[in-house]
PDB file of C-alpha atoms in Angstrom:
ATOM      1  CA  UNK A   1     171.249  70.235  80.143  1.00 46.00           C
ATOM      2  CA  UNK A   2     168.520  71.373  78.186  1.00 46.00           C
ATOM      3  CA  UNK A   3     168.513  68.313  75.855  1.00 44.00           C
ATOM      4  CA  UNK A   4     168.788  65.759  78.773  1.00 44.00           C
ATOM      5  CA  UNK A   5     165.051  67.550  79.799  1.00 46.00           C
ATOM      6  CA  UNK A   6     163.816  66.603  76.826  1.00 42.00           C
ATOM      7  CA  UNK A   7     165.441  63.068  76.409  1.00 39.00           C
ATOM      8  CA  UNK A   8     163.249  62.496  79.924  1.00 44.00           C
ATOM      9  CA  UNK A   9     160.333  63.703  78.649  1.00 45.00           C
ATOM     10  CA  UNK A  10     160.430  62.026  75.199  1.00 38.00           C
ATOM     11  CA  UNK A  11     158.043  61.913  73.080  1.00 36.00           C
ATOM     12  CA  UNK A  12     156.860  65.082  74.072  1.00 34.00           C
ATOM     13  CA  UNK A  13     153.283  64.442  73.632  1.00 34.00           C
ATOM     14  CA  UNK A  14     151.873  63.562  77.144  1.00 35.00           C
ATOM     15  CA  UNK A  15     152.774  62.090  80.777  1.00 35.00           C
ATOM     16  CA  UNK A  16     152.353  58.613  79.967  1.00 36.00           C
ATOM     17  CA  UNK A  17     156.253  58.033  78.340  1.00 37.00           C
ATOM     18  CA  UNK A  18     157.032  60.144  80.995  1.00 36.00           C
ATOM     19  CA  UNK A  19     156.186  58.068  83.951  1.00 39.00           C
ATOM     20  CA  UNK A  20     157.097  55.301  82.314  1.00 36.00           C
ATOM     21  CA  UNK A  21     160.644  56.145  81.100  1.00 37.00           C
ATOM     22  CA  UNK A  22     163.218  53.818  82.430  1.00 34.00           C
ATOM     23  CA  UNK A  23     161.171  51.294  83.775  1.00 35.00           C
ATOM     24  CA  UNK A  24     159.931  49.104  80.916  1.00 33.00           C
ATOM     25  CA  UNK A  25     161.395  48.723  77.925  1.00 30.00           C
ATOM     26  CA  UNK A  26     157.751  48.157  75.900  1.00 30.00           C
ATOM     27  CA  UNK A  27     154.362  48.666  76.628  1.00 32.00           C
ATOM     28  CA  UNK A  28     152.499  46.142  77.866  1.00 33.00           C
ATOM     29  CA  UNK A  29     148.271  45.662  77.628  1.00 32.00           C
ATOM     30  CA  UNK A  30     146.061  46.655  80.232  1.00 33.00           C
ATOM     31  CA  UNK A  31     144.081  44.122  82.716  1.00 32.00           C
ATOM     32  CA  UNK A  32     141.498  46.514  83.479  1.00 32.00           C
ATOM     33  CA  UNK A  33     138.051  44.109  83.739  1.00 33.00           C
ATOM     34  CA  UNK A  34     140.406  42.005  86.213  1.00 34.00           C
ATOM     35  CA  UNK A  35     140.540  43.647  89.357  1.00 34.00           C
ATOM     36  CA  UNK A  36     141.584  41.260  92.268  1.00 34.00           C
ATOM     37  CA  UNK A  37     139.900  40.797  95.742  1.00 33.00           C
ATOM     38  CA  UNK A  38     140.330  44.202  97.990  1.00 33.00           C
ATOM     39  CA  UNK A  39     142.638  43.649 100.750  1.00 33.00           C
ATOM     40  CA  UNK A  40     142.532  44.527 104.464  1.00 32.00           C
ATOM     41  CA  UNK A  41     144.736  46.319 106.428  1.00 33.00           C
ATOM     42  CA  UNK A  42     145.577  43.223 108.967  1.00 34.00           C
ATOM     43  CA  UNK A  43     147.356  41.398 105.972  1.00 38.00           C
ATOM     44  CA  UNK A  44     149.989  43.669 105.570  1.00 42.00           C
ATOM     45  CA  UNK A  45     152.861  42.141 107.305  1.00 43.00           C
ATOM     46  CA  UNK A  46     154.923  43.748 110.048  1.00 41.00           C
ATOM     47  CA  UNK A  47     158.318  43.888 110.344  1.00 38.00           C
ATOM     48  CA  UNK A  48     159.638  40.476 110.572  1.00 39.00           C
ATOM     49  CA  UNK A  49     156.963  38.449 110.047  1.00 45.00           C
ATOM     50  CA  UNK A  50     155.478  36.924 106.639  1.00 58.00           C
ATOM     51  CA  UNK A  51     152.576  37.206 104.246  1.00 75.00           C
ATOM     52  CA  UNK A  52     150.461  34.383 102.880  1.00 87.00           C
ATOM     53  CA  UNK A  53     150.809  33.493  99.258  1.00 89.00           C
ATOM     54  CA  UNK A  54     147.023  34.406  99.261  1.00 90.00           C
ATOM     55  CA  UNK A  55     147.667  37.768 101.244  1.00 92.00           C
ATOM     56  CA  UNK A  56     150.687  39.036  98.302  1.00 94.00           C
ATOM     57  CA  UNK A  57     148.399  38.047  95.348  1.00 94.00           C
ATOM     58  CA  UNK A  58     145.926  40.529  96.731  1.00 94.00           C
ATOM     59  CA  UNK A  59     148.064  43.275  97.675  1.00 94.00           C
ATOM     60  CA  UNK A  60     149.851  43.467  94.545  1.00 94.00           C
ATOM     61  CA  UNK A  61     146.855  43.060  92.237  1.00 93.00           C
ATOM     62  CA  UNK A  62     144.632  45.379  94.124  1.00 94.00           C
ATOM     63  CA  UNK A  63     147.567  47.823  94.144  1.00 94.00           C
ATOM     64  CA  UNK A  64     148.114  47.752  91.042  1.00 92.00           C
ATOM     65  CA  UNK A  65     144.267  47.919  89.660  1.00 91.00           C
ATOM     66  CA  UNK A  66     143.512  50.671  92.092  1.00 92.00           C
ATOM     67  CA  UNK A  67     146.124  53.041  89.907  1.00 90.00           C
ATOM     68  CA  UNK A  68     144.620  52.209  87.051  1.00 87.00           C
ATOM     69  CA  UNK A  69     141.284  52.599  87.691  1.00 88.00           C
ATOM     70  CA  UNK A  70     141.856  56.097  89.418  1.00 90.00           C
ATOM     71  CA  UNK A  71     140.092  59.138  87.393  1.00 91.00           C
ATOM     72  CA  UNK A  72     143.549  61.073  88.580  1.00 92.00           C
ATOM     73  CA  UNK A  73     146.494  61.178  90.043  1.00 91.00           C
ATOM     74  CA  UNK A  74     149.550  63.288  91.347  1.00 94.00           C
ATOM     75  CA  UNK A  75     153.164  60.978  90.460  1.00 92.00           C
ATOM     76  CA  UNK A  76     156.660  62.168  91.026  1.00 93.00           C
ATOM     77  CA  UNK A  77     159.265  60.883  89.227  1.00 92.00           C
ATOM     78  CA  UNK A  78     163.293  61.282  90.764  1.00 93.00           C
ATOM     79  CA  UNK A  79     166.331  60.057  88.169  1.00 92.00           C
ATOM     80  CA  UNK A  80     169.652  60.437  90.624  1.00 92.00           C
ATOM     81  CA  UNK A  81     173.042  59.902  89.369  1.00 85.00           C
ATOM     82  CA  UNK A  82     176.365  60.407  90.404  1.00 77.00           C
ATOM     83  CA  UNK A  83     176.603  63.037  87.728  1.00 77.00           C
ATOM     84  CA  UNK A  84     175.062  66.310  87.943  1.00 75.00           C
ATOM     85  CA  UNK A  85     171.586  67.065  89.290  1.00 82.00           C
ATOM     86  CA  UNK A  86     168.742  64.826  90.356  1.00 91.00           C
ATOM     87  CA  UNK A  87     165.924  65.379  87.475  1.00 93.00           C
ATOM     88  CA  UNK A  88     162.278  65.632  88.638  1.00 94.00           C
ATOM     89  CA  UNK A  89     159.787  65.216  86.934  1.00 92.00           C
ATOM     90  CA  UNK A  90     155.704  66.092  88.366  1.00 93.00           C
ATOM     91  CA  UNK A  91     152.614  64.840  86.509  1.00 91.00           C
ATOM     92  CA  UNK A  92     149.216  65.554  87.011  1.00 93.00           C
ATOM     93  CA  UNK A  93     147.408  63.482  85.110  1.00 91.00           C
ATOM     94  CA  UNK A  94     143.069  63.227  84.416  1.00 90.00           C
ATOM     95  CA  UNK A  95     142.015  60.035  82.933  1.00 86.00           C
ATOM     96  CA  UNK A  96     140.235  60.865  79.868  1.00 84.00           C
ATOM     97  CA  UNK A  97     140.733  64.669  79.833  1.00 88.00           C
ATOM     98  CA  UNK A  98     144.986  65.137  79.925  1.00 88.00           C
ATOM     99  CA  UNK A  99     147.994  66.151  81.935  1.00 90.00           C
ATOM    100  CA  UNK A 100     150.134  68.612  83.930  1.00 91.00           C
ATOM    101  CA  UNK A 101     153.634  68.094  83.778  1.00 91.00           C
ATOM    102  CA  UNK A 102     157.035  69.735  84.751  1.00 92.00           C
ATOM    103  CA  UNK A 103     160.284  68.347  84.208  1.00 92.00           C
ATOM    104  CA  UNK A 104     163.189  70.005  86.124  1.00 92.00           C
ATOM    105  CA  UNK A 105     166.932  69.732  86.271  1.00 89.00           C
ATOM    106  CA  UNK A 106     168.765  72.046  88.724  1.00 86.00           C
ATOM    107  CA  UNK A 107     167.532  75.559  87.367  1.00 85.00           C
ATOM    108  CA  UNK A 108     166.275  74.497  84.121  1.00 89.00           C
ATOM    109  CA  UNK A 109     162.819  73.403  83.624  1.00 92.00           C
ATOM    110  CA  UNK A 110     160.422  72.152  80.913  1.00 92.00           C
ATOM    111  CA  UNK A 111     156.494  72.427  81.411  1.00 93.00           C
ATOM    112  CA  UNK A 112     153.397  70.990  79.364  1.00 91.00           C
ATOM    113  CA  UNK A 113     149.873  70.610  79.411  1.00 91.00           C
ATOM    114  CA  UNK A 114     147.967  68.737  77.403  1.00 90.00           C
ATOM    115  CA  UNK A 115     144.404  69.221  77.057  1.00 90.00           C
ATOM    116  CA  UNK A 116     142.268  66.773  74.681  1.00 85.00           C
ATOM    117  CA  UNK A 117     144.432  66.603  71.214  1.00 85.00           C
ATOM    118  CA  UNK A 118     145.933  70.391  72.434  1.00 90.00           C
ATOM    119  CA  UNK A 119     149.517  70.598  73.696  1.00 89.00           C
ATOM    120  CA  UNK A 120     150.909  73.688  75.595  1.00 92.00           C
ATOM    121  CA  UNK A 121     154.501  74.105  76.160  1.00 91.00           C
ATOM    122  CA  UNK A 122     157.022  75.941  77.174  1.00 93.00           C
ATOM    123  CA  UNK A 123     161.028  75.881  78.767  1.00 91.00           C
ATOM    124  CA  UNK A 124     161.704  77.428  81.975  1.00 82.00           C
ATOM    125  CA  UNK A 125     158.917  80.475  82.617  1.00 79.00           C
ATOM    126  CA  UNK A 126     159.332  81.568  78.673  1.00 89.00           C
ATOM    127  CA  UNK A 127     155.704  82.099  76.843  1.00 94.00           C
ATOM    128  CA  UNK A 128     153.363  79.124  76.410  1.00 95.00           C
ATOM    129  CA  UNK A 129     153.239  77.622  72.862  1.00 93.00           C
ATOM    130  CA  UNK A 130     150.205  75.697  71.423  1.00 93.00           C
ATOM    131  CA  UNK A 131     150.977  72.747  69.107  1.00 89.00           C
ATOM    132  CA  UNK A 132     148.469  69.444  68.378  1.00 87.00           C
ATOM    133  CA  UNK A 133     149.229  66.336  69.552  1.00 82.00           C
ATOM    134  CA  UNK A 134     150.471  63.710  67.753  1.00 76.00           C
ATOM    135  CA  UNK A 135     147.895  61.197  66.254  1.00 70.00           C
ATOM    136  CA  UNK A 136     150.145  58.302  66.754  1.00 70.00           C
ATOM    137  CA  UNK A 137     149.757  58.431  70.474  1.00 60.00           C
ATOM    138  CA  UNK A 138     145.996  59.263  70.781  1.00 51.00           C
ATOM    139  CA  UNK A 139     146.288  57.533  74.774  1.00 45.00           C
ATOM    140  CA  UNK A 140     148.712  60.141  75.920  1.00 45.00           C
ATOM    141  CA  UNK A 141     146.266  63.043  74.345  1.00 45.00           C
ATOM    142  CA  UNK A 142     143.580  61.097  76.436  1.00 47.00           C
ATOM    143  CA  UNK A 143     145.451  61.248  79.593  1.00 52.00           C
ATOM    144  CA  UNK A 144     144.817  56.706  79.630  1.00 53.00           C
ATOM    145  CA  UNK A 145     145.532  56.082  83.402  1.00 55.00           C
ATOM    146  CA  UNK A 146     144.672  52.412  82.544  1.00 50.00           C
ATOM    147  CA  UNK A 147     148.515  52.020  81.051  1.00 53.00           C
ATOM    148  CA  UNK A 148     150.280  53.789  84.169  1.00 57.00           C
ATOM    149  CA  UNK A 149     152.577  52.185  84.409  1.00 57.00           C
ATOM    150  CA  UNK A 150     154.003  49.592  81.548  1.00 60.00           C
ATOM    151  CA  UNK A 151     156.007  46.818  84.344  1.00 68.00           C
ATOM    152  CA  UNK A 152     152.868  46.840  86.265  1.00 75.00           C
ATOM    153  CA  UNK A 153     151.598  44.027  83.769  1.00 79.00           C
ATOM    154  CA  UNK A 154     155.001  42.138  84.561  1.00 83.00           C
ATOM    155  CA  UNK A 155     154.481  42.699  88.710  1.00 88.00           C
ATOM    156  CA  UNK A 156     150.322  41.501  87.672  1.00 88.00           C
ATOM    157  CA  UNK A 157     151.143  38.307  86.380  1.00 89.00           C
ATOM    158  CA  UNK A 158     154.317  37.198  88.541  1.00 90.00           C
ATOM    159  CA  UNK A 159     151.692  37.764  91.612  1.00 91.00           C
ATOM    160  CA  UNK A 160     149.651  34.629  90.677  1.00 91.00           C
ATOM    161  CA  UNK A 161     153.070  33.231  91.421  1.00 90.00           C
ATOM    162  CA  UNK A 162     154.244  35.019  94.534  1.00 89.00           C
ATOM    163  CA  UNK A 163     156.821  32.963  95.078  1.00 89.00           C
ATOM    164  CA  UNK A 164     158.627  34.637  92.518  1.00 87.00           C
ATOM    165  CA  UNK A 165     158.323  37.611  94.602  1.00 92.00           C
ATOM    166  CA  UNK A 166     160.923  38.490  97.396  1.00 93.00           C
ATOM    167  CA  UNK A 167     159.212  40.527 100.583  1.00 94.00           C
ATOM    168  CA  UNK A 168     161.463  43.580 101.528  1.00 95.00           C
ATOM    169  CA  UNK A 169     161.065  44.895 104.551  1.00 95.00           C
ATOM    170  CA  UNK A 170     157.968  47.395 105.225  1.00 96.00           C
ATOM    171  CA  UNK A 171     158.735  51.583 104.695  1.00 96.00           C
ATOM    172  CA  UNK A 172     157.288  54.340 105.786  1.00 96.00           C
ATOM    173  CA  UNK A 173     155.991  56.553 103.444  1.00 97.00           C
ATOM    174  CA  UNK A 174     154.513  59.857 104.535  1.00 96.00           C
ATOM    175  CA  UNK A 175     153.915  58.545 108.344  1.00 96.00           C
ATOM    176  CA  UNK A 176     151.830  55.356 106.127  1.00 96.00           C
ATOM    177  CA  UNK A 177     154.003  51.545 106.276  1.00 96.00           C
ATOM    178  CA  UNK A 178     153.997  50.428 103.417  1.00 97.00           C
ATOM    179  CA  UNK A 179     154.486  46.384 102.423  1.00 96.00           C
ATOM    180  CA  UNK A 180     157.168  45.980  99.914  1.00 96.00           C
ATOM    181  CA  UNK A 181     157.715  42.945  96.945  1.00 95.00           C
ATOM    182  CA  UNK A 182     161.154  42.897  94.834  1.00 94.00           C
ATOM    183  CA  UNK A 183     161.072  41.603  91.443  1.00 91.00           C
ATOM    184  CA  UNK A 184     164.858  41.431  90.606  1.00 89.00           C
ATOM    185  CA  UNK A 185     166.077  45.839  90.343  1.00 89.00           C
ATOM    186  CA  UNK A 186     162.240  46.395  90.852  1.00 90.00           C
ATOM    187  CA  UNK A 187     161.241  47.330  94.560  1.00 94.00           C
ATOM    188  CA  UNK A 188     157.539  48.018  94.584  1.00 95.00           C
ATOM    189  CA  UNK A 189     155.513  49.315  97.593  1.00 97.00           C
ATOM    190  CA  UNK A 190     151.682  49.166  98.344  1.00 97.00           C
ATOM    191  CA  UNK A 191     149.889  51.093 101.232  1.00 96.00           C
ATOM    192  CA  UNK A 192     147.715  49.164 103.588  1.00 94.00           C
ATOM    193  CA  UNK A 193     143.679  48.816 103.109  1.00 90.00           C
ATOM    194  CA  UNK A 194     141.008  48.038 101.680  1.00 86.00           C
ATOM    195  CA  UNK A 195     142.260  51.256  99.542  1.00 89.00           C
ATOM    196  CA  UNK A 196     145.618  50.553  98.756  1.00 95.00           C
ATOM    197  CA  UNK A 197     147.848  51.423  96.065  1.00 95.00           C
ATOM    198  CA  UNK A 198     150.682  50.929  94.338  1.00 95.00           C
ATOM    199  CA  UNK A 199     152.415  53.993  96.419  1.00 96.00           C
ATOM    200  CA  UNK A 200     156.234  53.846  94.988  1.00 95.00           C
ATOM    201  CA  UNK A 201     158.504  52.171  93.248  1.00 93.00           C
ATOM    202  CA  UNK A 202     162.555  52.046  92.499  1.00 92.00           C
ATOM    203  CA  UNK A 203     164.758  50.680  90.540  1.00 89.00           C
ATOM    204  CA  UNK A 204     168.433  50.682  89.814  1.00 85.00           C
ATOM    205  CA  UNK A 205     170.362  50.555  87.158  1.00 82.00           C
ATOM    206  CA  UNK A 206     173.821  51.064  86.605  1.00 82.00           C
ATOM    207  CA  UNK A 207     174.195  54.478  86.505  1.00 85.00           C
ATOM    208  CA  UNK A 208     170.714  56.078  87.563  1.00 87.00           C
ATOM    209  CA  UNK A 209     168.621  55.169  90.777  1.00 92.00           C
ATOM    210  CA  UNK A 210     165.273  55.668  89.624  1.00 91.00           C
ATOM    211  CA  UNK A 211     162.157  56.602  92.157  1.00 93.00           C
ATOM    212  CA  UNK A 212     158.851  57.035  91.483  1.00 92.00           C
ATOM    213  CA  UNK A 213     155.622  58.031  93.927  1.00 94.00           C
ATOM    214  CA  UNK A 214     151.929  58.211  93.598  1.00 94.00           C
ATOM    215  CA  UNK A 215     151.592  61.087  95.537  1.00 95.00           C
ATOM    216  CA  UNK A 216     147.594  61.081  95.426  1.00 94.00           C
ATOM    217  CA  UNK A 217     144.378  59.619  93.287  1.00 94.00           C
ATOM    218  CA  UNK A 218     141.257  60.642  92.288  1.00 95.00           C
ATOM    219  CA  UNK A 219     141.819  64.630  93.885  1.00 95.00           C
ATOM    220  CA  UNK A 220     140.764  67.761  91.849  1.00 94.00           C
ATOM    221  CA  UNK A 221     143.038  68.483  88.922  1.00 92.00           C
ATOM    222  CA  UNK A 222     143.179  72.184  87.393  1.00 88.00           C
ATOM    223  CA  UNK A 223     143.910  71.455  83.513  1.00 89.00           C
ATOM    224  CA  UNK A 224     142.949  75.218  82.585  1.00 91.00           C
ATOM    225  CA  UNK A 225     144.809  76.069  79.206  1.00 92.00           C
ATOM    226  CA  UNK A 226     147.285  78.731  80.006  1.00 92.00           C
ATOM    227  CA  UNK A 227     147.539  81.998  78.108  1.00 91.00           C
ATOM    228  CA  UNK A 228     149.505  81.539  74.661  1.00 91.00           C
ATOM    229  CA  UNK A 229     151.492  84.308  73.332  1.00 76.00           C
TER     230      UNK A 229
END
């Protein structure tokens, strides 16, 4: 069980591979410098009814550029098989400045920090252990919110063509509806507003259901080093 924590949260080196595990296979490059047209809350469709070809372009690209141009967020991350326990993984994430994450499996749990080029870790509530991060990912040390998360480029660029795009029907998400778009396994969802984000998204494959939320962006973020033994 152990080692299936820390094939989630491979490398372990930061919270970007960890949101994005599963749901692309590479990275692709970021579009910040493009940001789309902000979109009201009147366009989101209710149940039912359609959206404008205009009206998904928006939504999507907004969405999407919102997340990426947040100085921090709160994402949970759920991997559900049929086999043993759901694993969850929580990252807190600073743009610029680094991470908080946990990654748990029934009782077993895995926890980091990273700070600038300093990672703290430790399994479980064992003593915190201070390594350096690896050079050859200097954007996780960073905390780079602008590559949260990899498909997003895929979603970006298949919204100039929303045709391409199926509408699901709307979901509420914390009391908020949310308008959905399916991109063959991909179900994403965007809340309404001129401020709204990519809020969730699933996907399926054949043995793990995959589901991922953006709790919150741009709230206070405690990334205090913790007391190494």
């Amino acid at each position: 069980m152990e080692e299936s924590l820390r094939l989630f949260m491979v490398p372990v080196v930061g919270a970007v591979a960890l949101v994005v595990a599963g749901c692309a296979a590479e990275k692709a490059p970021s579009v910040r410098g493009t940001a789309a047209p902000s979109v009201a809350a009147e366009v989101v469709p209710a149940a039912g009814q359609t959206a404008s070809s205009a009206d998904v372009t928006r939504i999507v690209r907004t969405g999407i550029e919102r997340v990426r141009s947040a100085s921090s967020l709160h994402m949970v991350k759920t991997a559900e098989s049929d086999q043993g326990s759901p694993t969850v993984m929580d990252l807190r994430m600073v743009a610029g400045k680094g991470s908080r994450t946990s990654v748990r499996e029934g009782d077993r749990a895995i926890e980091e920090i990273v700070i600038g080029a300093d990672l703290f870790s430790r399994d479980g509530y064992g003593p915190w252990e201070r390594y350096a991060v690896d050079p050859e990912h200097p954007s996780m040390s960073s905390g780079e919110v602008a590559a949260i998360p990899t498909f997003a480029q895929s979603l970006y660029e298949q919204a100039a063509h929303p045709e391409a795009l199926a509408i699901v029907e709307p979901v509420k998400i914390d009391g908020v509806r949310c308008f959905g778009v399916q991109s063959g396994t991909l179900i994403a969802y965007f809340t309404p507003g001129d401020g709204g984000y990519l809020r969730r998204w699933t996907q399926r494959t054949p043995i793990t259901h995959l589901t991922t939320d953006i709790t919150e962006l741009d709230k206070p973020i405690d990334l205090k080093p913790p007391t190494v033994r």
